[in-house]
C-alpha positions as YAML, in Angstrom:
chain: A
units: angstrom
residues:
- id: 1
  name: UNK
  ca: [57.32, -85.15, -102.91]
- id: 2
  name: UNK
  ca: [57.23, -86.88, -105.56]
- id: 3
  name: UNK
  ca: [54.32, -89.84, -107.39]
- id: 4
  name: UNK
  ca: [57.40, -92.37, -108.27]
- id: 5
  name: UNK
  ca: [58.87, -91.80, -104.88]
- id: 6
  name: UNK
  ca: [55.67, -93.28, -102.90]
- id: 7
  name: UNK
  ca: [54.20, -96.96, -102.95]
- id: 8
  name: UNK
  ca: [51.18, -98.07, -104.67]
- id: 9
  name: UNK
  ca: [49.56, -99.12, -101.78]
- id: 10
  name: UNK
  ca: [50.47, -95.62, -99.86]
- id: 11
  name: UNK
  ca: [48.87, -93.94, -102.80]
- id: 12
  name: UNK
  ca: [45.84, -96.21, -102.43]
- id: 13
  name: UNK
  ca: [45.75, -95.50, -98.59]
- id: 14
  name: UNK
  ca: [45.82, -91.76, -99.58]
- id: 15
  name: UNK
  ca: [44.01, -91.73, -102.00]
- id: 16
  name: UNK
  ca: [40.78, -93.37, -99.77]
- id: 17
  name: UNK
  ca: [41.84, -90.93, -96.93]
- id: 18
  name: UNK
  ca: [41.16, -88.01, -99.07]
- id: 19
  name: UNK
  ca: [37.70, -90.10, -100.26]
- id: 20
  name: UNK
  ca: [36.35, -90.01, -97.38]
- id: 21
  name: UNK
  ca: [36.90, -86.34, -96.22]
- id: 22
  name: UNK
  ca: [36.26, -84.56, -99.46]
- id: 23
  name: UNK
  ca: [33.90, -86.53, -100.84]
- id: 24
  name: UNK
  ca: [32.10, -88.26, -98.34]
- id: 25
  name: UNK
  ca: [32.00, -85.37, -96.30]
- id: 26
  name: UNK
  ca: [33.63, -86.99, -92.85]
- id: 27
  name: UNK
  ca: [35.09, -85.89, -90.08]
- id: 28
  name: UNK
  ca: [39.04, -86.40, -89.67]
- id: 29
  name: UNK
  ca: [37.70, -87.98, -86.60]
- id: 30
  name: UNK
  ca: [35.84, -90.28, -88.69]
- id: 31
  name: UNK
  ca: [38.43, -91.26, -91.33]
- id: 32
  name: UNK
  ca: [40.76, -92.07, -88.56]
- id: 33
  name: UNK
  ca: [38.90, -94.73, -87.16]
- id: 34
  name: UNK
  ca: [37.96, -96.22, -90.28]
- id: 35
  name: UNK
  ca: [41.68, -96.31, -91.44]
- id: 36
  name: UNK
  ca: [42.73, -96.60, -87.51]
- id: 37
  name: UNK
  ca: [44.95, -94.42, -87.49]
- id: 38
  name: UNK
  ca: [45.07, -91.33, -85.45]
- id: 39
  name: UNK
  ca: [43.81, -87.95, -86.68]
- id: 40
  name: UNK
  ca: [47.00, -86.03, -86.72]
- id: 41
  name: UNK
  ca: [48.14, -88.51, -89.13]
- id: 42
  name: UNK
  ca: [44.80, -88.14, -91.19]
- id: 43
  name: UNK
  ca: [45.72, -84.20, -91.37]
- id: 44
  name: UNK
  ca: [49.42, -85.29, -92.75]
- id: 45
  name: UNK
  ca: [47.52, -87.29, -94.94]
- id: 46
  name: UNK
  ca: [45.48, -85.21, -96.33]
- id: 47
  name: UNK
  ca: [48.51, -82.88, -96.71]
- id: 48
  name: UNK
  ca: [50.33, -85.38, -98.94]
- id: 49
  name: UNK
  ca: [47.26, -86.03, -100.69]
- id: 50
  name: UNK
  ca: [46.92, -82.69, -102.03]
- id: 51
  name: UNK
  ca: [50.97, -82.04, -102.71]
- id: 52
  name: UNK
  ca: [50.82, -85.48, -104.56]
- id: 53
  name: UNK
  ca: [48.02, -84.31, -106.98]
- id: 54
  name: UNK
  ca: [45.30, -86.79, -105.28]
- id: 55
  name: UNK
  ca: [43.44, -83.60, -104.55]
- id: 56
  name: UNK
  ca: [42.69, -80.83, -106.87]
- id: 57
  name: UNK
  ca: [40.74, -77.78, -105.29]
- id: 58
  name: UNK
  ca: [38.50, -76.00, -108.06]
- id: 59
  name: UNK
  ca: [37.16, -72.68, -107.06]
- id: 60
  name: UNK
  ca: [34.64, -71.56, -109.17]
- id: 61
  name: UNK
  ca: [34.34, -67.85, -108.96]
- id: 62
  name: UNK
  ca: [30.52, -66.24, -109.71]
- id: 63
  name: UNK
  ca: [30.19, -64.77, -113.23]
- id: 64
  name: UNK
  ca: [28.35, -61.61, -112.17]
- id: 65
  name: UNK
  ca: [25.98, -60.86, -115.75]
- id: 66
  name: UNK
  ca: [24.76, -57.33, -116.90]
- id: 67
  name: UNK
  ca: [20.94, -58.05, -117.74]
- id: 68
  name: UNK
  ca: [19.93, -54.83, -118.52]
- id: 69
  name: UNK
  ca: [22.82, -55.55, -121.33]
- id: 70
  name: UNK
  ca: [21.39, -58.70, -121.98]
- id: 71
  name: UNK
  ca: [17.93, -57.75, -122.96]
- id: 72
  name: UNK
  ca: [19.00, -55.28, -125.30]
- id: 73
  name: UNK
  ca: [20.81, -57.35, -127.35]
- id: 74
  name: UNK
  ca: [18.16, -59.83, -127.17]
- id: 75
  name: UNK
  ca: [15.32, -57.36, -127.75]
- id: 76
  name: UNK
  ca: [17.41, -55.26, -130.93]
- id: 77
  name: UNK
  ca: [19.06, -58.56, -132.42]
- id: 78
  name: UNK
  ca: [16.30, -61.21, -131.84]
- id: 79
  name: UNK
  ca: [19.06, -63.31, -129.87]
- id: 80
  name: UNK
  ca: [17.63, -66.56, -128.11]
- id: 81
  name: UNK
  ca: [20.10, -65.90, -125.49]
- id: 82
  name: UNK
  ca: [22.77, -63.17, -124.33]
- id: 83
  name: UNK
  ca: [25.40, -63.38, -121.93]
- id: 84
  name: UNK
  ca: [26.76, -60.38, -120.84]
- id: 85
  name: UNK
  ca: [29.53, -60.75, -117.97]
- id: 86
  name: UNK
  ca: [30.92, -57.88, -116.04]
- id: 87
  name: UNK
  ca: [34.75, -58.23, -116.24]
- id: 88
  name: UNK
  ca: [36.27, -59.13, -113.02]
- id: 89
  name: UNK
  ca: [39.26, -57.37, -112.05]
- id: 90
  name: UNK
  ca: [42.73, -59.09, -112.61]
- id: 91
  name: UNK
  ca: [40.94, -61.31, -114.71]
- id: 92
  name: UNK
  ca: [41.77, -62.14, -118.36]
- id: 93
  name: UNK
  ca: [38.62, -61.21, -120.72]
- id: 94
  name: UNK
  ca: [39.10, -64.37, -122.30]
- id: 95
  name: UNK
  ca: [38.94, -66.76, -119.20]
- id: 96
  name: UNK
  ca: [35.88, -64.64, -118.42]
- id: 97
  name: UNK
  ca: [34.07, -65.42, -121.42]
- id: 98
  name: UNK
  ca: [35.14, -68.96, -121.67]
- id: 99
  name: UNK
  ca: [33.56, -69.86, -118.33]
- id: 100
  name: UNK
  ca: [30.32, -68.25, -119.04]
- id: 101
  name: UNK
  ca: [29.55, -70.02, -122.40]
- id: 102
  name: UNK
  ca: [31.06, -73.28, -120.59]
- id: 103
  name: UNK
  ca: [28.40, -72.77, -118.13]
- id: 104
  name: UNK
  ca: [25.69, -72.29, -121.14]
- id: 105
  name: UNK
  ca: [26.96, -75.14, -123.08]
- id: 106
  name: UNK
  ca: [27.02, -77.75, -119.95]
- id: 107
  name: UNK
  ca: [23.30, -76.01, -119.31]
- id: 108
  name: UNK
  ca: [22.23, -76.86, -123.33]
- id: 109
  name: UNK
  ca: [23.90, -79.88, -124.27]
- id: 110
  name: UNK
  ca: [22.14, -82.93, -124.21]
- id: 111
  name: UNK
  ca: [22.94, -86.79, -124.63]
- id: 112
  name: UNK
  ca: [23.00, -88.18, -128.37]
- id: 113
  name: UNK
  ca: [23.41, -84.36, -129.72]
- id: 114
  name: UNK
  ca: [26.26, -83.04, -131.97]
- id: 115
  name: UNK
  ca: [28.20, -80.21, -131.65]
- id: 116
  name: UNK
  ca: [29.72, -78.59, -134.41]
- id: 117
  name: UNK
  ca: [32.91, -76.04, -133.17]
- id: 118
  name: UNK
  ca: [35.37, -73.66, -135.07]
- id: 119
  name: UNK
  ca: [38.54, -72.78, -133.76]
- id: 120
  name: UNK
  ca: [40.48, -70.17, -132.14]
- id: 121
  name: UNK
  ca: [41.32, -68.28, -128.84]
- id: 122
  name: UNK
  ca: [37.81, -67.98, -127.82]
- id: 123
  name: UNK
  ca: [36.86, -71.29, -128.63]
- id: 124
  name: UNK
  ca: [39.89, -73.00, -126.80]
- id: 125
  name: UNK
  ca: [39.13, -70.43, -123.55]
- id: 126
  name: UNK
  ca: [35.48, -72.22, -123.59]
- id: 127
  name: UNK
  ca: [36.73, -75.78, -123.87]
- id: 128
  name: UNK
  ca: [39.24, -75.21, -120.63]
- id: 129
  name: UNK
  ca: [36.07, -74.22, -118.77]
- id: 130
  name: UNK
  ca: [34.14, -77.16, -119.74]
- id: 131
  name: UNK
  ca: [33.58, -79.43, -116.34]
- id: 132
  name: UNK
  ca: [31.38, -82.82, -117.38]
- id: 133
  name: UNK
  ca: [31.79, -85.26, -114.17]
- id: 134
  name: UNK
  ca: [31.15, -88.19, -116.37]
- id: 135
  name: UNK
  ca: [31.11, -88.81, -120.11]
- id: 136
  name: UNK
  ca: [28.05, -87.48, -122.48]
- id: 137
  name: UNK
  ca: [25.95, -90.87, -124.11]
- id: 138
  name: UNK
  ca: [26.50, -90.52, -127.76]
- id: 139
  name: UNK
  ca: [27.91, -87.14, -127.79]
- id: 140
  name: UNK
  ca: [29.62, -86.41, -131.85]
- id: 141
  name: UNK
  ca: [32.26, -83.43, -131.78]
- id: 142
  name: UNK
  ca: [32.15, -82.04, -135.36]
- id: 143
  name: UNK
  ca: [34.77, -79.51, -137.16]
- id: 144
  name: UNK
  ca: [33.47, -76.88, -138.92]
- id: 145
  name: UNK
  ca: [36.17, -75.48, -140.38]
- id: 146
  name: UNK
  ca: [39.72, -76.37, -141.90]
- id: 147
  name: UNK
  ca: [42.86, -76.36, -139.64]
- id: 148
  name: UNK
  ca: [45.02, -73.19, -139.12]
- id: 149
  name: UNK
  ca: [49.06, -74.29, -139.01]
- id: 150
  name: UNK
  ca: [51.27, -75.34, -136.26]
- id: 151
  name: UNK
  ca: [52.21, -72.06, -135.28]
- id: 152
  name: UNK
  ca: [48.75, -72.01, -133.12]
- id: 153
  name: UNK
  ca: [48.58, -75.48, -131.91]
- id: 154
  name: UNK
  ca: [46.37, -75.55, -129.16]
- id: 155
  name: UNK
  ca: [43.44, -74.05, -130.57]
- id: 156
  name: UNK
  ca: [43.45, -74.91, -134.01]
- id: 157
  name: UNK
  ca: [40.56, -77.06, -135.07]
- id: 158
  name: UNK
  ca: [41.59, -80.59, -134.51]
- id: 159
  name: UNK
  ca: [43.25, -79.95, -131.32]
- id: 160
  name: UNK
  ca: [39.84, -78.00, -130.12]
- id: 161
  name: UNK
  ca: [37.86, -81.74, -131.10]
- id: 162
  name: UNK
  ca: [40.70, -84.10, -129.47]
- id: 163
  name: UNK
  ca: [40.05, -81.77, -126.50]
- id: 164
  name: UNK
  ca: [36.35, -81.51, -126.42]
- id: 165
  name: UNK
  ca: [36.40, -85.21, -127.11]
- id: 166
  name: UNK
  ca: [38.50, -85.80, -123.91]
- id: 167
  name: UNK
  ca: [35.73, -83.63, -121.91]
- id: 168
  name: UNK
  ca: [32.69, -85.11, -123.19]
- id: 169
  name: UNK
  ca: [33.42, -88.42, -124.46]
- id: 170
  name: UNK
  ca: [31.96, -89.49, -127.68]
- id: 171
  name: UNK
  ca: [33.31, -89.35, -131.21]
- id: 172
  name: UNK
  ca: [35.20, -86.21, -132.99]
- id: 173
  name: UNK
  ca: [34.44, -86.13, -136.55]
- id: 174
  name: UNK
  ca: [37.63, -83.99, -138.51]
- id: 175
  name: UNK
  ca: [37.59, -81.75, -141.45]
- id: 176
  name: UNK
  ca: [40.53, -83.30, -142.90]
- id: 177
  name: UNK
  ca: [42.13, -80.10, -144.70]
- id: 178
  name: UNK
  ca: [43.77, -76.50, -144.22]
- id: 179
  name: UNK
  ca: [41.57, -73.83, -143.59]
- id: 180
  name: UNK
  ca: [42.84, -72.00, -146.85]
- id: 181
  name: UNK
  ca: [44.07, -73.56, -150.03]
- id: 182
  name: UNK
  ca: [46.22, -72.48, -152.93]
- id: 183
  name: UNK
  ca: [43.49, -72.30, -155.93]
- id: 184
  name: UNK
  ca: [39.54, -72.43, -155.77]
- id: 185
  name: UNK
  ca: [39.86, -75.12, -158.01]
- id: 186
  name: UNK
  ca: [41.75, -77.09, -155.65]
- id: 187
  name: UNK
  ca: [39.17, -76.27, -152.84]
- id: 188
  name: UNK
  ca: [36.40, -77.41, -154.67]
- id: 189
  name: UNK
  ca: [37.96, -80.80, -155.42]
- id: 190
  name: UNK
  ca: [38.86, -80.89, -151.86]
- id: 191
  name: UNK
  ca: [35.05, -79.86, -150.78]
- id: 192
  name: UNK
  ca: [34.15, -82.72, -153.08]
- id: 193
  name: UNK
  ca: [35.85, -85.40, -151.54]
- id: 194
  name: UNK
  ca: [34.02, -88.08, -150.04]
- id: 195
  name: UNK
  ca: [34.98, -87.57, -146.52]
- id: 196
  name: UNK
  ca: [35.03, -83.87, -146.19]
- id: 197
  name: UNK
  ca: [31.72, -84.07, -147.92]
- id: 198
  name: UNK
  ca: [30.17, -86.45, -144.52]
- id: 199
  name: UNK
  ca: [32.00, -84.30, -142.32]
- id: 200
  name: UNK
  ca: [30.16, -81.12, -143.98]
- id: 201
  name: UNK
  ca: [26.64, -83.59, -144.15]
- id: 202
  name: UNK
  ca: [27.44, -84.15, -139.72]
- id: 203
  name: UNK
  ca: [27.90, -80.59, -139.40]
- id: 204
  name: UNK
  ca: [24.80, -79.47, -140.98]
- id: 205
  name: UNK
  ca: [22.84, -81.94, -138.90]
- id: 206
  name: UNK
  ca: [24.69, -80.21, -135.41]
- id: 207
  name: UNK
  ca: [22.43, -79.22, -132.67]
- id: 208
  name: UNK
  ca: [24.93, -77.08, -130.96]
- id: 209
  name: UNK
  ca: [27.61, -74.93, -133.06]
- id: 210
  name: UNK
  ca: [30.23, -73.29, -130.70]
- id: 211
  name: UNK
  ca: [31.89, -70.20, -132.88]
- id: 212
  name: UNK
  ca: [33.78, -67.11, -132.50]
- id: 213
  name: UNK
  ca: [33.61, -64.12, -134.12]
- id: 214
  name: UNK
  ca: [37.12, -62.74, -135.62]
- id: 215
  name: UNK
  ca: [38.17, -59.44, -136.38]
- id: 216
  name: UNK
  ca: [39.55, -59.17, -140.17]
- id: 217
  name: UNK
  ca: [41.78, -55.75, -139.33]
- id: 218
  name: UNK
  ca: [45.06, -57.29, -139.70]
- id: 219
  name: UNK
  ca: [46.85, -56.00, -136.75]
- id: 220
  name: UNK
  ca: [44.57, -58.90, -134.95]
- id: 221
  name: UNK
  ca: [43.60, -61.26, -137.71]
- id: 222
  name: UNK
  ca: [44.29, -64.93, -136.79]
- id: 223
  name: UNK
  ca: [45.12, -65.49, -140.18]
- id: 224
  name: UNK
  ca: [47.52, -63.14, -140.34]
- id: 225
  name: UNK
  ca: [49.30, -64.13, -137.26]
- id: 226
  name: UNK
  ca: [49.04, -67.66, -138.20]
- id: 227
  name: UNK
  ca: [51.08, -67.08, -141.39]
- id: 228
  name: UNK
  ca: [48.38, -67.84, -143.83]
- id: 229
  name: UNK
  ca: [47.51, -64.31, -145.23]
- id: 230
  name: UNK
  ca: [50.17, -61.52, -145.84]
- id: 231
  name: UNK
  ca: [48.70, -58.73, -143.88]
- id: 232
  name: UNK
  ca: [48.40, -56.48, -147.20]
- id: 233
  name: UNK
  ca: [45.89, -59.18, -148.47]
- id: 234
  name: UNK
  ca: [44.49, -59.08, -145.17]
- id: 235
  name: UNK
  ca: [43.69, -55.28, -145.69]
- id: 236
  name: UNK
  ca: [42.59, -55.52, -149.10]
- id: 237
  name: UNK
  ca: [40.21, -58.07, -147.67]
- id: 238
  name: UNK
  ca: [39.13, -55.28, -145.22]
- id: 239
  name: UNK
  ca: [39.20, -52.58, -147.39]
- id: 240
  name: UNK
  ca: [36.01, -54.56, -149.34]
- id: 241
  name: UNK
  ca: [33.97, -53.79, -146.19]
- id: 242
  name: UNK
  ca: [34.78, -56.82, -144.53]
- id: 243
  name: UNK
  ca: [34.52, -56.49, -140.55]
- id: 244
  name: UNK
  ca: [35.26, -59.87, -139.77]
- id: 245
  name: UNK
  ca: [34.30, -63.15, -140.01]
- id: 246
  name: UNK
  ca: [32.21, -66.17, -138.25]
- id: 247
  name: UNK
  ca: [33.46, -69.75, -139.09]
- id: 248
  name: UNK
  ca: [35.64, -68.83, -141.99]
- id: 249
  name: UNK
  ca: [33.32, -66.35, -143.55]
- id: 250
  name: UNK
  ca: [33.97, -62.58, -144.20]
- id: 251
  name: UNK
  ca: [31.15, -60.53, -143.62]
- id: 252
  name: UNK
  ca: [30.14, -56.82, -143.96]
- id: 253
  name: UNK
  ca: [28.84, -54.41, -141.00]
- id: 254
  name: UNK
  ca: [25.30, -55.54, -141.99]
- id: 255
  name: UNK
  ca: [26.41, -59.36, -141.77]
- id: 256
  name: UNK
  ca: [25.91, -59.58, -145.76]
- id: 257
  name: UNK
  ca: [28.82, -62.58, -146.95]
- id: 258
  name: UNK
  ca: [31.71, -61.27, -148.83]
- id: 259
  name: UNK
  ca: [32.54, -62.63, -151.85]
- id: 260
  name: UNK
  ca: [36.24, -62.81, -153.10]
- id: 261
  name: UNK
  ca: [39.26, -64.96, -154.28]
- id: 262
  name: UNK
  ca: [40.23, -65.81, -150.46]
- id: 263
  name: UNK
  ca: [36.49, -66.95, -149.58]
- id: 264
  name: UNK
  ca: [36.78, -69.14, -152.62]
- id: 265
  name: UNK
  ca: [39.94, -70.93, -151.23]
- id: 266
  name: UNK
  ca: [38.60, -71.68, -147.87]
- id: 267
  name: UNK
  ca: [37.42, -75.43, -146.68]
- id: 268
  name: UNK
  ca: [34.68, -75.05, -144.44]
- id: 269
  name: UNK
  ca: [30.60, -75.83, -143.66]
- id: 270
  name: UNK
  ca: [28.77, -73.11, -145.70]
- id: 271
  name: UNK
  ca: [26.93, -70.24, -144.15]
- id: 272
  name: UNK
  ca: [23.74, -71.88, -145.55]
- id: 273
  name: UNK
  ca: [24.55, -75.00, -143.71]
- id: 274
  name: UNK
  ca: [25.33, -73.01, -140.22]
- id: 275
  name: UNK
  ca: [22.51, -71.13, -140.16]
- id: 276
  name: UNK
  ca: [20.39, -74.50, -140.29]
- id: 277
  name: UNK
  ca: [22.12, -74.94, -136.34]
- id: 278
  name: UNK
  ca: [19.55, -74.17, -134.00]
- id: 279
  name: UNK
  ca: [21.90, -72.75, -131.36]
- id: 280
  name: UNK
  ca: [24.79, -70.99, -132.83]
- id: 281
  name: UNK
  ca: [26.61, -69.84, -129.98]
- id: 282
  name: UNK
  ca: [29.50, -66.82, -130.56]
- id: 283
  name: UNK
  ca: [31.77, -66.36, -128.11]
- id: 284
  name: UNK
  ca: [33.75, -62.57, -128.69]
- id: 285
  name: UNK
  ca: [34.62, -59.84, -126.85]
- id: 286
  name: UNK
  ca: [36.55, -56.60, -126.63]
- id: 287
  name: UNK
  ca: [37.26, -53.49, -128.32]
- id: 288
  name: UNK
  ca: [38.27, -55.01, -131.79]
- id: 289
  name: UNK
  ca: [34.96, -57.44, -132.01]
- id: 290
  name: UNK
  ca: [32.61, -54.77, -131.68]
- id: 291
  name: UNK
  ca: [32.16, -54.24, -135.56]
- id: 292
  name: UNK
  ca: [32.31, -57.71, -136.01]
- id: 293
  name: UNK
  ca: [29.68, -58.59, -133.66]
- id: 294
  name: UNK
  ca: [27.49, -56.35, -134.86]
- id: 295
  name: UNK
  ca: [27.74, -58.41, -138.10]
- id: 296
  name: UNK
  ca: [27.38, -61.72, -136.99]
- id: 297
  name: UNK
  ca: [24.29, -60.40, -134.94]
- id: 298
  name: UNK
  ca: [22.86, -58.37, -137.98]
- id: 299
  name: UNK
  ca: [23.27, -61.48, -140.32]
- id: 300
  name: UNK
  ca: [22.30, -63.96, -137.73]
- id: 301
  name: UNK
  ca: [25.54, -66.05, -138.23]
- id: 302
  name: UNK
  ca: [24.64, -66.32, -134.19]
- id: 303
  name: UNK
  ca: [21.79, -66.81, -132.08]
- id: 304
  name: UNK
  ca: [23.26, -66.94, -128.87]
- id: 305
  name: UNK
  ca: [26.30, -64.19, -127.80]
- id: 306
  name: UNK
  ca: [28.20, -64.04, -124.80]
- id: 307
  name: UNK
  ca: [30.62, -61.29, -124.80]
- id: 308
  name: UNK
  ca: [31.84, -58.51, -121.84]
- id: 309
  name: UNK
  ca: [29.54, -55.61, -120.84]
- id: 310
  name: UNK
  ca: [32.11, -53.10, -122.52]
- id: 311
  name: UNK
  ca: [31.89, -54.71, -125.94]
- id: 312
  name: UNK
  ca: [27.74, -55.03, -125.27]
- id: 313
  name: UNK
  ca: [27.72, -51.66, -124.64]
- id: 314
  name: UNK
  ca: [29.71, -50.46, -127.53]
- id: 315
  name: UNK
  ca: [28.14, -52.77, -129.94]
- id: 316
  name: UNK
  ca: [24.96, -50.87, -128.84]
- id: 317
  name: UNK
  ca: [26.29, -47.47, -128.63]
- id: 318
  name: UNK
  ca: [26.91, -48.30, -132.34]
- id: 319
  name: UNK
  ca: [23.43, -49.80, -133.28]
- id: 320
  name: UNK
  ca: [21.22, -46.89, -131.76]
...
């Protein structure tokens, strides 16, 4: 069955049927007599209601947490939260994740705040989780960080603002430039310019900066399956002693930034400016973040983690 194929006013009809029985909580008998009509036709109602799309059933599935995890990562990193989930089965890790730091952000998030995000896989897995039942007051959704290609459109960084923006309401506030640039010089003009310059200013004042935490081996680099790094730059980049990177910048094992020609081509908020966000939550997990993590914890890129029990564990099997 299809919308075109049904009348306005059916719609309407159904539409107030299903109002009053999901919503309003009554009895087919009920709905009947306020629409007078007789029950079995409430049930066929109901029926097309839900085949037409009036209806959508959410079932939202515990996220069962490892706190034992949890309070060694906060007790050995100085975390102000972690989320550790234990990885349903048949369930993909990053769905898992994304619904637990949904579940933290909805929790954190107030009216008249800004959040700052990054970009990537992570990222986009949180923002399908988000469930606001009415716009956020004065909510501002900053970028961070400049814009992979179109090869990864969906979570790239404007798409991850238009998309927040559509959950929360408020205002998104772009980083109007590529993540990576030809020359340094060119990225400095570009960090100069007047309106990558407020959008830098916004981000530094977030409240809330949603991040992941990438890998920079190249087999699983973003940027090197986006296009924009070769993957032999990639591994010169990790033969430095890079382990990965939080919000565009390379970092060592002991979360020290990395200095080199690629950092220096990059458009995004400084690491100064991030750390001056008072909850910096990363959002990583599995067997290829562990190293990374253990960066972004060690340099306190993050303050906040939520990540799988097997990558908790490993990232302190690693830190003993």
């Amino acid at each position: 069955m299809s919308r075109n194929k049904v009348s306005p006013d059916r719609l309407n009809i159904l539409a107030d049927a299903a109002e009053m029985y999901y919503l309003k909580e009554q009895s087919q008998s009920q709905v009947a007599k306020n629409l007078d009509v007789s029950r079995s036709m409430v049930s066929r109602m109901l029926t097309d209601a839900r085949r037409l799309g009036l209806v959508k059933i959410h079932i939202e599935r515990p996220v069962n947490h490892n706190t034992e995890l949890e309070k060694l990562l906060c007790r050995q990193f100085g975390l102000t939260k972690a989320i550790v989930v234990e990885q349903p089965s048949g369930q993909a890790l990053l769905t898992s994740l994304g619904k637990a730091a949904a579940r933290y952000i909805e929790e954190e998030l107030r009216p008249d705040q800004t959040l700052g995000t990054s970009w990537g896989t992570a990222i986009s897995a949180t923002v399908d989780e988000l469930q606001f039942e009415k716009p956020m007051p004065g909510i501002r959704i900053v970028q961070l960080l400049g814009s992979l290609g179109a090869r990864i459109k969906q979570y790239h960084g404007i798409a991850i603002v238009n998309r927040l923006v559509e959950k929360l309401g408020g205002e998104g506030v772009y980083l109007n430039a590529p993540f990576l640039v030809e020359t340094a010089q060119l990225a400095s003009v570009l960090k100069e310019s007047k309106d990558i310059l407020e959008t830098f200013q916004l981000g530094s004042q977030a409240d809330v900066a949603l991040l992941g935490i990438g890998s920079a081996e190249p087999e699983v680099s973003p940027y090197v399956l986006a296009g924009y790094l070769p993957e032999k730059e990639m591994q010169e980049i990790c033969d430095t002693g890079a382990v990965g990177d939080v919000c565009g910048v390379f970092m060592d094992i002991s979360g020290n930034p990395l200095h080199s020609d690629l950092q220096d081509r990059t458009i995004g908020i400084s690491l100064e400016d991030l750390r001056n966000i008072p909850l910096r939550i990363g959002v990583s997990g599995g067997p290829h973040k562990i190293k990374p993590i253990i960066g972004a914890l060690r340099g306190k890129h993050v303050n906040v983690l939520v990540t799988d029990a097997n990558t908790a564990q490993g990232v302190i099997n690693q830190t003993k």
